[in-house]
Amino acid sequence: MVVTTSKPIEEILRALGAGRRWVVLGCSECAAVCQTGGSAQVDEMVERLEEAGRTVLASISLDSPCDRRLGRRDLKRVAAELAEADGVLCLACGGGVQAVADVVDVPVVAGLDAHFVGTVERVGVFHEECALCGRCVLNDTAGLCPVALCPKGLRNGPCEGGVDGRCDADPEAECVWERIHARLAGQGVGGFGAYQPPPDAGRWGRPRRTRPGGGKR
Amino acid sequence: MSERWAAFGPVGEADLAAFDRDVDALAAVEGLVFLDPLDGVHPLHLAHRARSVRPDVAVVLPLVTRDRNRTALLAEARAAAAVGARAVLVLAGHVDTASPARVVYELDPLQMLHLLAGAGVGVAAWVAGRTGTPAQAARDATLAAAGAERRLVPWAEGVRAAAATEPVWWVDQDAWRAGRSPAAGPCAFQLVPGAGPDLAAFLERGG
C-alpha cells in the first residue's frame, strides 16, 4: 500500500491559485486506508475549500485513481462538473494524481505527499518493509529486507558500527542483520547466503515499467 | 603481530602543523591509518604531508562509502593506489551524531571488495568493525573470505578477536567518536596489539 500524508492546507490553497471552481477526487484504496483520501477526508476537504472561498462543483472517491481505465470510467459521473471546473484537487498518491491528469482536460492539484509502500500495523501506523528495489533478496535473507530495514541499505551483512546488536544509525532499533542472522540460524543456515551485488542502476533506473509476461522496460 | 601502526581521525585545517609534529614523533611506526575524515582535511592530502615528513612510512587511506557512488569510490581507490597507499580501509560505519542520520550507502563493504577486485585496482583492502555479535562475526568471516587483508576491531574486542586472522586492533571507537572532531585537533591511536590506548604514553616510548 502507498502510504500518504496530507499536504498542509496552506500549500494546497497556494497550488489552487486563482481558480474558484474545483472538483475534489479521493481514493478508495490506499489513501482511504491512510485516512488521507477516503470519503471522510474528501468531505472534510470540500468544507475547507468552501471556507477558503472556493466553490466545489463535485466530489467523488475513485475506486483506484492510479488505474487510468477506472479513472476514465468513474470520471464520466462528473463529466459535466469537470467541464465547468477550473481544476481538480486529487487526494491520492503521485501515481493517482498523474493518472487522473492524463484523463482530464483541466489542471490537477496534488493534495497528498506519498512516502513509501508500507505494511499496516494498525490505523495510522505503517512500516516500510519493501524498498521496491527491483531485485528481491528476501529468499536469501529469511524474509527480512535489508534494503528497506537497514538505514544504510546494506545487502551483505551488518556495517561496522552496530553496538551490541543495535543499529548504528538508529540505536533504538535492533540491527536487521542481527535479526536476519538469527532467523537464518534458526533455519539451519549459516552466514548470510549468496553474495548480493549492488543494483544495476542502468537497468533499474527510473522510470520503471513492466510489460505483460513479466518483462521490464 | 609486532607491527606498530597509528590511526588518525579527523584533522582540521588549523591542525596541520600539529599533525606534522605527531607524524614526526611516531618514529618507529610501520604506518599510518587514516580513519573517516568527516569534514576534516582529505586523507590523500594528509598522506602526502606524512610522506614528506616520513618518506618510509606506509599509509592506509579510508574509503568512506556513505553517500558515494561506485564511480567516485573507484576513482578514490585508484588515487590511493597512485600515491602508493598500502591499502584502502573500507568504511561503512557510524555517521557522526552531528551529521544527518540514515544516510544511504550505495555499496556495502563486501560489494566494495568485489568492485576493487573486479576493477583490478592495485591496492589491498582493509575493513573495520566489531565482531562481538554472531552477525558481526559472520560478516567478518565473509569479508575475510572475500579478500579483506586485515580487519580493524575496536580495542575492547581485540582480545576476544585474537583468534581471528591477524587483526589490527584500534582503540575504543566510542571514545574516538565522543572526543574527536576536526575542530578538536589531530588525534592518533595505537593499533598495537597488547598496548594501551594512550597516545601520550605511546609517544613517550618513541612510537
Short mmCIF file of C-alpha atoms in Angstrom, two decimals:
data_model
loop_
_atom_site.label_atom_id
_atom_site.label_comp_id
_atom_site.label_asym_id
_atom_site.label_seq_id
_atom_site.Cartn_x
_atom_site.Cartn_y
_atom_site.Cartn_z
CA MET A 1 0.00 0.00 0.00
CA VAL A 2 1.22 3.50 -0.83
CA VAL A 3 1.48 5.46 2.40
CA THR A 4 0.45 9.08 2.10
CA THR A 5 0.06 12.10 4.33
CA SER A 6 -1.98 15.23 3.73
CA LYS A 7 -0.29 18.35 2.48
CA PRO A 8 -0.83 21.42 4.66
CA ILE A 9 -3.96 23.28 3.63
CA GLU A 10 -1.90 26.43 3.06
CA GLU A 11 0.21 24.61 0.47
CA ILE A 12 -2.90 23.25 -1.21
CA LEU A 13 -4.53 26.67 -1.37
CA ARG A 14 -1.37 28.13 -2.90
CA ALA A 15 -1.42 25.40 -5.52
CA LEU A 16 -5.07 26.09 -6.31
CA GLY A 17 -4.10 29.64 -7.22
CA ALA A 18 -6.79 31.88 -8.57
CA GLY A 19 -9.09 29.09 -9.67
CA ARG A 20 -12.50 29.29 -7.97
CA ARG A 21 -14.37 26.18 -9.12
CA TRP A 22 -12.99 22.76 -8.24
CA VAL A 23 -13.75 19.09 -8.33
CA VAL A 24 -12.35 17.09 -5.43
CA LEU A 25 -11.31 13.49 -6.03
CA GLY A 26 -10.44 10.89 -3.42
CA CYS A 27 -9.02 7.38 -3.50
CA SER A 28 -10.95 4.41 -2.17
CA GLU A 29 -7.84 2.29 -1.83
CA CYS A 30 -4.50 3.26 -0.28
CA ALA A 31 -5.36 6.84 0.62
CA ALA A 32 -8.59 5.67 2.20
CA VAL A 33 -6.68 3.24 4.43
CA CYS A 34 -4.25 6.04 5.33
CA GLN A 35 -7.25 8.26 6.10
CA THR A 36 -5.88 10.91 3.80
CA GLY A 37 -8.07 10.50 0.75
CA GLY A 38 -11.10 8.45 1.73
CA SER A 39 -14.66 9.74 1.56
CA ALA A 40 -14.44 11.34 5.00
CA GLN A 41 -11.29 13.25 4.03
CA VAL A 42 -12.87 14.29 0.74
CA ASP A 43 -15.87 15.71 2.63
CA GLU A 44 -13.54 17.50 5.04
CA MET A 45 -11.56 18.97 2.16
CA VAL A 46 -14.74 20.21 0.50
CA GLU A 47 -15.61 22.09 3.70
CA ARG A 48 -12.15 23.62 3.96
CA LEU A 49 -12.13 24.76 0.35
CA GLU A 50 -15.53 26.36 0.73
CA GLU A 51 -14.36 28.07 3.92
CA ALA A 52 -11.47 29.40 1.84
CA GLY A 53 -13.84 30.87 -0.73
CA ARG A 54 -13.71 28.19 -3.39
CA THR A 55 -16.69 26.51 -4.94
CA VAL A 56 -16.68 22.74 -5.08
CA LEU A 57 -18.72 21.62 -8.06
CA ALA A 58 -18.48 17.91 -7.26
CA SER A 59 -16.62 15.42 -5.11
CA ILE A 60 -16.09 11.76 -5.71
CA SER A 61 -13.94 8.90 -4.46
CA LEU A 62 -12.47 6.94 -7.33
CA ASP A 63 -12.12 3.20 -6.95
CA SER A 64 -8.50 3.38 -8.00
CA PRO A 65 -7.19 6.74 -9.24
CA CYS A 66 -3.92 5.17 -10.36
CA ASP A 67 -5.77 2.97 -12.84
CA ARG A 68 -6.39 5.05 -15.95
CA ARG A 69 -9.10 2.69 -17.15
CA LEU A 70 -11.10 3.01 -13.94
CA GLY A 71 -10.43 6.74 -13.82
CA ARG A 72 -11.91 7.26 -17.26
CA ARG A 73 -14.92 5.18 -16.30
CA ASP A 74 -15.61 6.82 -12.93
CA LEU A 75 -14.95 10.38 -14.03
CA LYS A 76 -17.80 10.15 -16.53
CA ARG A 77 -20.06 10.55 -13.49
CA VAL A 78 -18.77 14.09 -13.01
CA ALA A 79 -18.12 14.97 -16.64
CA ALA A 80 -20.44 17.96 -16.57
CA GLU A 81 -18.80 19.41 -13.47
CA LEU A 82 -15.31 18.80 -14.91
CA ALA A 83 -16.29 20.75 -17.98
CA GLU A 84 -17.11 23.74 -15.77
CA ALA A 85 -14.23 23.40 -13.29
CA ASP A 86 -11.02 25.38 -13.09
CA GLY A 87 -9.28 22.23 -11.92
CA VAL A 88 -9.24 19.03 -9.89
CA LEU A 89 -7.89 18.57 -6.38
CA CYS A 90 -6.78 14.94 -6.14
CA LEU A 91 -6.35 13.25 -2.76
CA ALA A 92 -4.29 10.31 -3.97
CA CYS A 93 -0.65 9.29 -4.31
CA GLY A 94 1.53 10.77 -7.03
CA GLY A 95 0.66 7.91 -9.34
CA GLY A 96 -3.03 8.61 -8.91
CA VAL A 97 -2.59 12.32 -9.47
CA GLN A 98 -0.71 11.75 -12.72
CA ALA A 99 -3.10 9.13 -13.99
CA VAL A 100 -6.02 11.48 -13.35
CA ALA A 101 -4.17 14.33 -15.04
CA ASP A 102 -3.87 12.16 -18.12
CA VAL A 103 -7.63 11.70 -18.42
CA VAL A 104 -9.00 15.18 -17.63
CA ASP A 105 -8.55 18.43 -19.51
CA VAL A 106 -8.09 20.72 -16.52
CA PRO A 107 -5.17 21.25 -14.13
CA VAL A 108 -4.84 18.65 -11.35
CA VAL A 109 -3.51 19.64 -7.93
CA ALA A 110 -1.98 17.06 -5.59
CA GLY A 111 -3.34 17.14 -2.06
CA LEU A 112 -1.14 14.45 -0.58
CA ASP A 113 2.50 13.55 -0.20
CA ALA A 114 3.37 9.92 -0.97
CA HIS A 115 6.12 8.35 1.10
CA PHE A 116 6.60 4.62 0.71
CA VAL A 117 4.98 1.27 0.14
CA GLY A 118 4.04 0.21 3.62
CA THR A 119 2.63 -2.59 5.65
CA VAL A 120 -0.16 -1.83 8.09
CA GLU A 121 0.18 -2.39 11.80
CA ARG A 122 -2.94 -0.51 12.76
CA VAL A 123 -4.74 2.63 11.63
CA GLY A 124 -2.16 5.31 11.07
CA VAL A 125 0.82 3.08 11.82
CA PHE A 126 2.65 1.87 8.72
CA HIS A 127 6.05 0.30 8.20
CA GLU A 128 8.30 0.45 5.18
CA GLU A 129 9.40 -3.12 4.63
CA CYS A 130 9.91 -3.18 0.87
CA ALA A 131 12.13 -0.69 -0.94
CA LEU A 132 10.83 -1.63 -4.42
CA CYS A 133 14.45 -2.09 -5.45
CA GLY A 134 13.65 -4.35 -8.36
CA ARG A 135 15.74 -7.27 -7.20
CA CYS A 136 14.25 -9.02 -4.23
CA VAL A 137 16.69 -10.62 -1.82
CA LEU A 138 14.12 -12.00 0.62
CA ASN A 139 14.81 -15.60 -0.35
CA ASP A 140 18.35 -15.17 0.94
CA THR A 141 17.56 -13.10 3.99
CA ALA A 142 14.97 -15.16 5.81
CA GLY A 143 12.16 -12.89 4.69
CA LEU A 144 13.56 -9.67 6.12
CA CYS A 145 14.50 -6.99 3.61
CA PRO A 146 17.80 -5.32 4.48
CA VAL A 147 17.41 -2.82 1.67
CA ALA A 148 14.35 -1.39 3.39
CA LEU A 149 15.04 -2.21 7.02
CA CYS A 150 18.72 -1.29 7.22
CA PRO A 151 19.04 2.52 7.28
CA LYS A 152 22.13 2.12 5.13
CA GLY A 153 20.51 -0.38 2.79
CA LEU A 154 23.39 -2.82 3.15
CA ARG A 155 22.82 -6.09 1.32
CA ASN A 156 25.65 -8.26 2.61
CA GLY A 157 25.67 -8.18 6.36
CA PRO A 158 25.90 -5.57 9.04
CA CYS A 159 28.01 -2.45 8.88
CA GLU A 160 30.92 -1.89 11.16
CA GLY A 161 29.18 0.43 13.55
CA GLY A 162 26.48 -1.54 15.35
CA VAL A 163 26.89 -1.86 19.09
CA ASP A 164 25.53 -4.87 20.99
CA GLY A 165 23.20 -5.67 18.15
CA ARG A 166 21.69 -2.20 17.98
CA CYS A 167 21.56 -0.19 14.78
CA ASP A 168 24.37 2.23 14.10
CA ALA A 169 22.08 4.88 12.63
CA ASP A 170 19.11 4.23 14.88
CA PRO A 171 20.28 2.97 18.28
CA GLU A 172 16.71 2.33 19.39
CA ALA A 173 16.33 -0.32 16.70
CA GLU A 174 17.78 -3.79 16.55
CA CYS A 175 20.15 -4.26 13.64
CA VAL A 176 18.16 -6.02 10.95
CA TRP A 177 21.21 -8.09 10.08
CA GLU A 178 21.20 -9.48 13.61
CA ARG A 179 17.58 -10.47 13.06
CA ILE A 180 18.40 -11.97 9.68
CA HIS A 181 21.31 -13.92 11.08
CA ALA A 182 19.21 -15.24 13.95
CA ARG A 183 16.40 -16.32 11.63
CA LEU A 184 18.79 -17.98 9.22
CA ALA A 185 20.48 -19.79 12.09
CA GLY A 186 17.09 -20.97 13.27
CA GLN A 187 16.52 -22.38 9.79
CA GLY A 188 19.85 -24.13 9.91
CA VAL A 189 21.55 -21.73 7.51
CA GLY A 190 24.94 -20.33 8.45
CA GLY A 191 26.29 -16.99 7.35
CA PHE A 192 24.32 -14.73 5.06
CA GLY A 193 23.78 -16.78 1.96
CA ALA A 194 24.80 -15.72 -1.51
CA TYR A 195 26.71 -12.55 -2.27
CA GLN A 196 24.34 -9.78 -3.30
CA PRO A 197 25.87 -7.45 -5.88
CA PRO A 198 24.80 -3.82 -5.99
CA PRO A 199 21.70 -2.98 -8.03
CA ASP A 200 22.28 -2.38 -11.69
CA ALA A 201 21.28 1.25 -11.88
CA GLY A 202 21.43 1.19 -15.64
CA ARG A 203 18.80 -1.50 -15.81
CA TRP A 204 16.65 -0.41 -12.92
CA GLY A 205 16.80 3.33 -13.33
CA ARG A 206 13.64 5.36 -13.46
CA PRO A 207 11.09 5.47 -14.88
CA ARG A 208 10.39 1.77 -14.48
CA ARG A 209 7.74 -0.11 -16.41
CA THR A 210 6.53 -3.64 -16.67
CA ARG A 211 5.08 -5.47 -19.62
CA PRO A 212 2.74 -8.41 -19.90
CA GLY A 213 4.58 -11.63 -19.21
CA GLY A 214 6.85 -10.11 -16.60
CA GLY A 215 9.23 -8.22 -18.83
CA LYS A 216 10.58 -4.88 -17.76
CA ARG A 217 11.06 -1.67 -19.67
CA MET B 1 51.63 -9.18 15.21
CA SER B 2 54.53 -6.97 16.13
CA GLU B 3 53.72 -4.18 13.75
CA ARG B 4 53.01 -0.80 15.18
CA TRP B 5 50.57 1.44 13.40
CA ALA B 6 48.97 4.70 14.29
CA ALA B 7 45.48 5.68 13.29
CA PHE B 8 44.41 9.24 12.69
CA GLY B 9 40.90 10.55 12.99
CA PRO B 10 39.68 13.87 11.62
CA VAL B 11 42.27 16.59 11.20
CA GLY B 12 41.20 20.19 10.76
CA GLU B 13 42.92 22.71 8.52
CA ALA B 14 44.18 24.60 11.56
CA ASP B 15 45.80 21.48 12.96
CA LEU B 16 48.07 20.52 10.12
CA ALA B 17 51.23 21.72 11.86
CA ALA B 18 50.34 19.64 14.91
CA PHE B 19 49.65 16.72 12.62
CA ASP B 20 53.14 17.04 11.12
CA ARG B 21 54.65 17.02 14.61
CA ASP B 22 52.69 13.94 15.57
CA VAL B 23 53.82 12.12 12.45
CA ASP B 24 57.42 13.12 13.12
CA ALA B 25 57.16 11.86 16.69
CA LEU B 26 55.85 8.47 15.57
CA ALA B 27 59.33 7.47 14.52
CA ALA B 28 59.02 3.75 14.93
CA VAL B 29 55.61 3.08 13.49
CA GLU B 30 55.16 0.89 10.49
CA GLY B 31 52.48 3.03 9.04
CA LEU B 32 49.55 5.38 9.42
CA VAL B 33 45.91 4.50 9.04
CA PHE B 34 43.56 7.35 8.28
CA LEU B 35 40.04 6.90 9.55
CA ASP B 36 36.88 8.70 8.49
CA PRO B 37 37.89 12.34 7.98
CA LEU B 38 34.35 13.62 8.43
CA ASP B 39 34.66 17.29 7.49
CA GLY B 40 38.40 17.41 8.01
CA VAL B 41 41.29 17.55 5.60
CA HIS B 42 41.19 14.93 2.89
CA PRO B 43 43.32 11.93 3.84
CA LEU B 44 45.10 12.00 0.48
CA HIS B 45 46.49 15.37 1.50
CA LEU B 46 47.39 14.07 4.96
CA ALA B 47 49.15 11.09 3.43
CA HIS B 48 51.13 13.38 1.17
CA ARG B 49 52.18 15.53 4.14
CA ALA B 50 53.07 12.48 6.21
CA ARG B 51 55.19 11.11 3.40
CA SER B 52 57.01 14.41 3.10
CA VAL B 53 57.97 14.09 6.78
CA ARG B 54 58.45 10.33 6.80
CA PRO B 55 59.08 9.04 3.28
CA ASP B 56 59.36 5.50 4.59
CA VAL B 57 56.04 5.35 6.35
CA ALA B 58 53.22 3.25 4.90
CA VAL B 59 49.78 4.79 4.65
CA VAL B 60 46.32 3.30 4.57
CA LEU B 61 43.63 5.59 3.23
CA PRO B 62 39.94 5.43 4.08
CA LEU B 63 37.29 4.66 1.54
CA VAL B 64 34.19 6.19 3.04
CA THR B 65 31.27 4.62 1.29
CA ARG B 66 28.35 6.69 2.54
CA ASP B 67 26.56 8.92 0.04
CA ARG B 68 29.03 7.97 -2.66
CA ASN B 69 28.55 6.13 -5.90
CA ARG B 70 30.77 3.39 -7.17
CA THR B 71 32.46 5.52 -9.79
CA ALA B 72 33.61 8.04 -7.19
CA LEU B 73 34.74 5.32 -4.83
CA LEU B 74 36.67 3.53 -7.51
CA ALA B 75 38.35 6.77 -8.53
CA GLU B 76 39.37 7.40 -4.95
CA ALA B 77 40.73 3.89 -4.58
CA ARG B 78 42.76 4.39 -7.75
CA ALA B 79 44.06 7.67 -6.31
CA ALA B 80 45.11 5.83 -3.17
CA ALA B 81 46.96 3.29 -5.27
CA ALA B 82 48.59 6.06 -7.26
CA VAL B 83 50.06 7.66 -4.15
CA GLY B 84 51.46 4.31 -3.05
CA ALA B 85 48.98 3.53 -0.29
CA ARG B 86 49.50 0.22 1.43
CA ALA B 87 45.75 -0.38 1.40
CA VAL B 88 42.38 1.28 1.50
CA LEU B 89 40.26 0.97 4.61
CA VAL B 90 36.68 0.34 3.55
CA LEU B 91 34.40 2.14 5.98
CA ALA B 92 30.65 1.79 6.26
CA GLY B 93 30.33 2.78 9.85
CA HIS B 94 28.98 5.35 12.16
CA VAL B 95 27.85 8.68 10.94
CA ASP B 96 28.90 11.40 13.34
CA THR B 97 25.97 12.33 15.51
CA ALA B 98 26.08 15.86 14.18
CA SER B 99 25.61 14.60 10.65
CA PRO B 100 22.29 13.78 9.07
CA ALA B 101 21.42 10.25 10.08
CA ARG B 102 20.12 7.44 7.93
CA VAL B 103 22.37 8.01 5.01
CA VAL B 104 22.23 5.57 2.16
CA TYR B 105 25.23 3.53 1.23
CA GLU B 106 25.33 2.56 -2.39
CA LEU B 107 27.89 -0.12 -1.71
CA ASP B 108 28.47 -2.23 1.34
CA PRO B 109 31.97 -3.44 2.25
CA LEU B 110 31.60 -6.79 0.54
CA GLN B 111 30.41 -5.14 -2.65
CA MET B 112 33.33 -2.74 -2.38
CA LEU B 113 35.79 -5.63 -2.12
CA HIS B 114 34.29 -7.23 -5.20
CA LEU B 115 34.39 -3.92 -7.06
CA LEU B 116 38.03 -3.31 -6.20
CA ALA B 117 38.99 -6.82 -7.20
CA GLY B 118 36.99 -6.71 -10.39
CA ALA B 119 38.43 -3.37 -11.41
CA GLY B 120 41.96 -4.50 -10.82
CA VAL B 121 42.79 -1.63 -8.51
CA GLY B 122 46.30 -2.27 -7.32
CA VAL B 123 45.74 -1.74 -3.65
CA ALA B 124 44.84 -4.06 -0.80
CA ALA B 125 41.67 -3.61 1.20
CA TRP B 126 41.23 -3.47 4.93
CA VAL B 127 37.92 -3.40 6.72
CA ALA B 128 36.79 -2.29 10.14
CA GLY B 129 34.12 -3.41 12.51
CA ARG B 130 33.08 -5.04 15.70
CA THR B 131 32.96 -8.80 15.93
CA GLY B 132 31.05 -9.19 19.17
CA THR B 133 27.72 -10.48 17.86
CA PRO B 134 27.06 -13.59 15.77
CA ALA B 135 26.07 -11.47 12.78
CA GLN B 136 29.18 -9.33 13.08
CA ALA B 137 31.36 -12.40 13.35
CA ALA B 138 29.70 -13.84 10.27
CA ARG B 139 30.29 -10.56 8.44
CA ASP B 140 33.92 -10.64 9.48
CA ALA B 141 34.34 -14.14 8.08
CA THR B 142 32.61 -13.17 4.85
CA LEU B 143 34.88 -10.19 4.34
CA ALA B 144 37.98 -12.22 5.12
CA ALA B 145 36.91 -14.84 2.60
CA ALA B 146 36.44 -12.10 0.01
CA GLY B 147 39.98 -10.93 0.40
CA ALA B 148 39.98 -8.32 3.14
CA GLU B 149 43.62 -8.34 4.05
CA ARG B 150 43.23 -7.06 7.54
CA ARG B 151 40.45 -6.25 9.93
CA LEU B 152 40.42 -3.42 12.43
CA VAL B 153 38.34 -4.12 15.50
CA PRO B 154 37.56 -1.92 18.48
CA TRP B 155 40.07 -2.14 21.25
CA ALA B 156 37.74 -3.72 23.76
CA GLU B 157 37.03 -6.55 21.38
CA GLY B 158 40.63 -7.09 20.43
CA VAL B 159 41.22 -9.80 22.95
CA ARG B 160 38.07 -11.64 22.02
CA ALA B 161 39.04 -11.43 18.37
CA ALA B 162 42.54 -12.67 18.99
CA ALA B 163 41.84 -15.89 17.14
CA ALA B 164 40.93 -14.01 14.00
CA THR B 165 43.39 -13.73 11.19
CA GLU B 166 45.84 -11.02 12.07
CA PRO B 167 43.58 -8.21 13.05
CA VAL B 168 45.00 -4.83 13.79
CA TRP B 169 43.41 -3.50 16.91
CA TRP B 170 42.31 0.01 17.40
CA VAL B 171 41.32 1.94 20.44
CA ASP B 172 37.81 2.25 21.68
CA GLN B 173 35.66 3.51 18.84
CA ASP B 174 33.14 5.18 21.10
CA ALA B 175 35.81 7.23 22.83
CA TRP B 176 37.06 8.32 19.45
CA ARG B 177 33.61 9.33 18.39
CA ALA B 178 32.93 11.19 21.61
CA GLY B 179 36.11 13.10 21.86
CA ARG B 180 37.26 13.93 18.40
CA SER B 181 36.23 16.16 15.61
CA PRO B 182 38.13 18.15 13.01
CA ALA B 183 37.97 21.13 15.34
CA ALA B 184 39.44 19.16 18.22
CA GLY B 185 42.75 18.75 16.50
CA PRO B 186 44.71 15.77 15.35
CA CYS B 187 44.36 12.51 17.11
CA ALA B 188 46.34 9.35 16.72
CA PHE B 189 45.66 5.95 18.13
CA GLN B 190 47.85 2.97 18.51
CA LEU B 191 46.98 -0.14 16.64
CA VAL B 192 49.50 -2.16 18.56
CA PRO B 193 48.09 -5.39 19.96
CA GLY B 194 48.56 -5.61 23.68
CA ALA B 195 49.47 -1.99 24.25
CA GLY B 196 47.26 0.53 25.97
CA PRO B 197 45.25 3.07 24.03
CA ASP B 198 47.14 6.01 25.42
CA LEU B 199 48.76 8.06 22.72
CA ALA B 200 50.81 10.11 25.13
CA ALA B 201 52.43 7.02 26.59
CA PHE B 202 52.91 5.67 23.11
CA LEU B 203 54.66 8.83 22.02
CA GLU B 204 56.80 8.88 25.18
CA ARG B 205 58.07 5.46 24.24
CA GLY B 206 59.10 6.86 20.92
CA GLY B 207 56.36 5.12 18.98
#
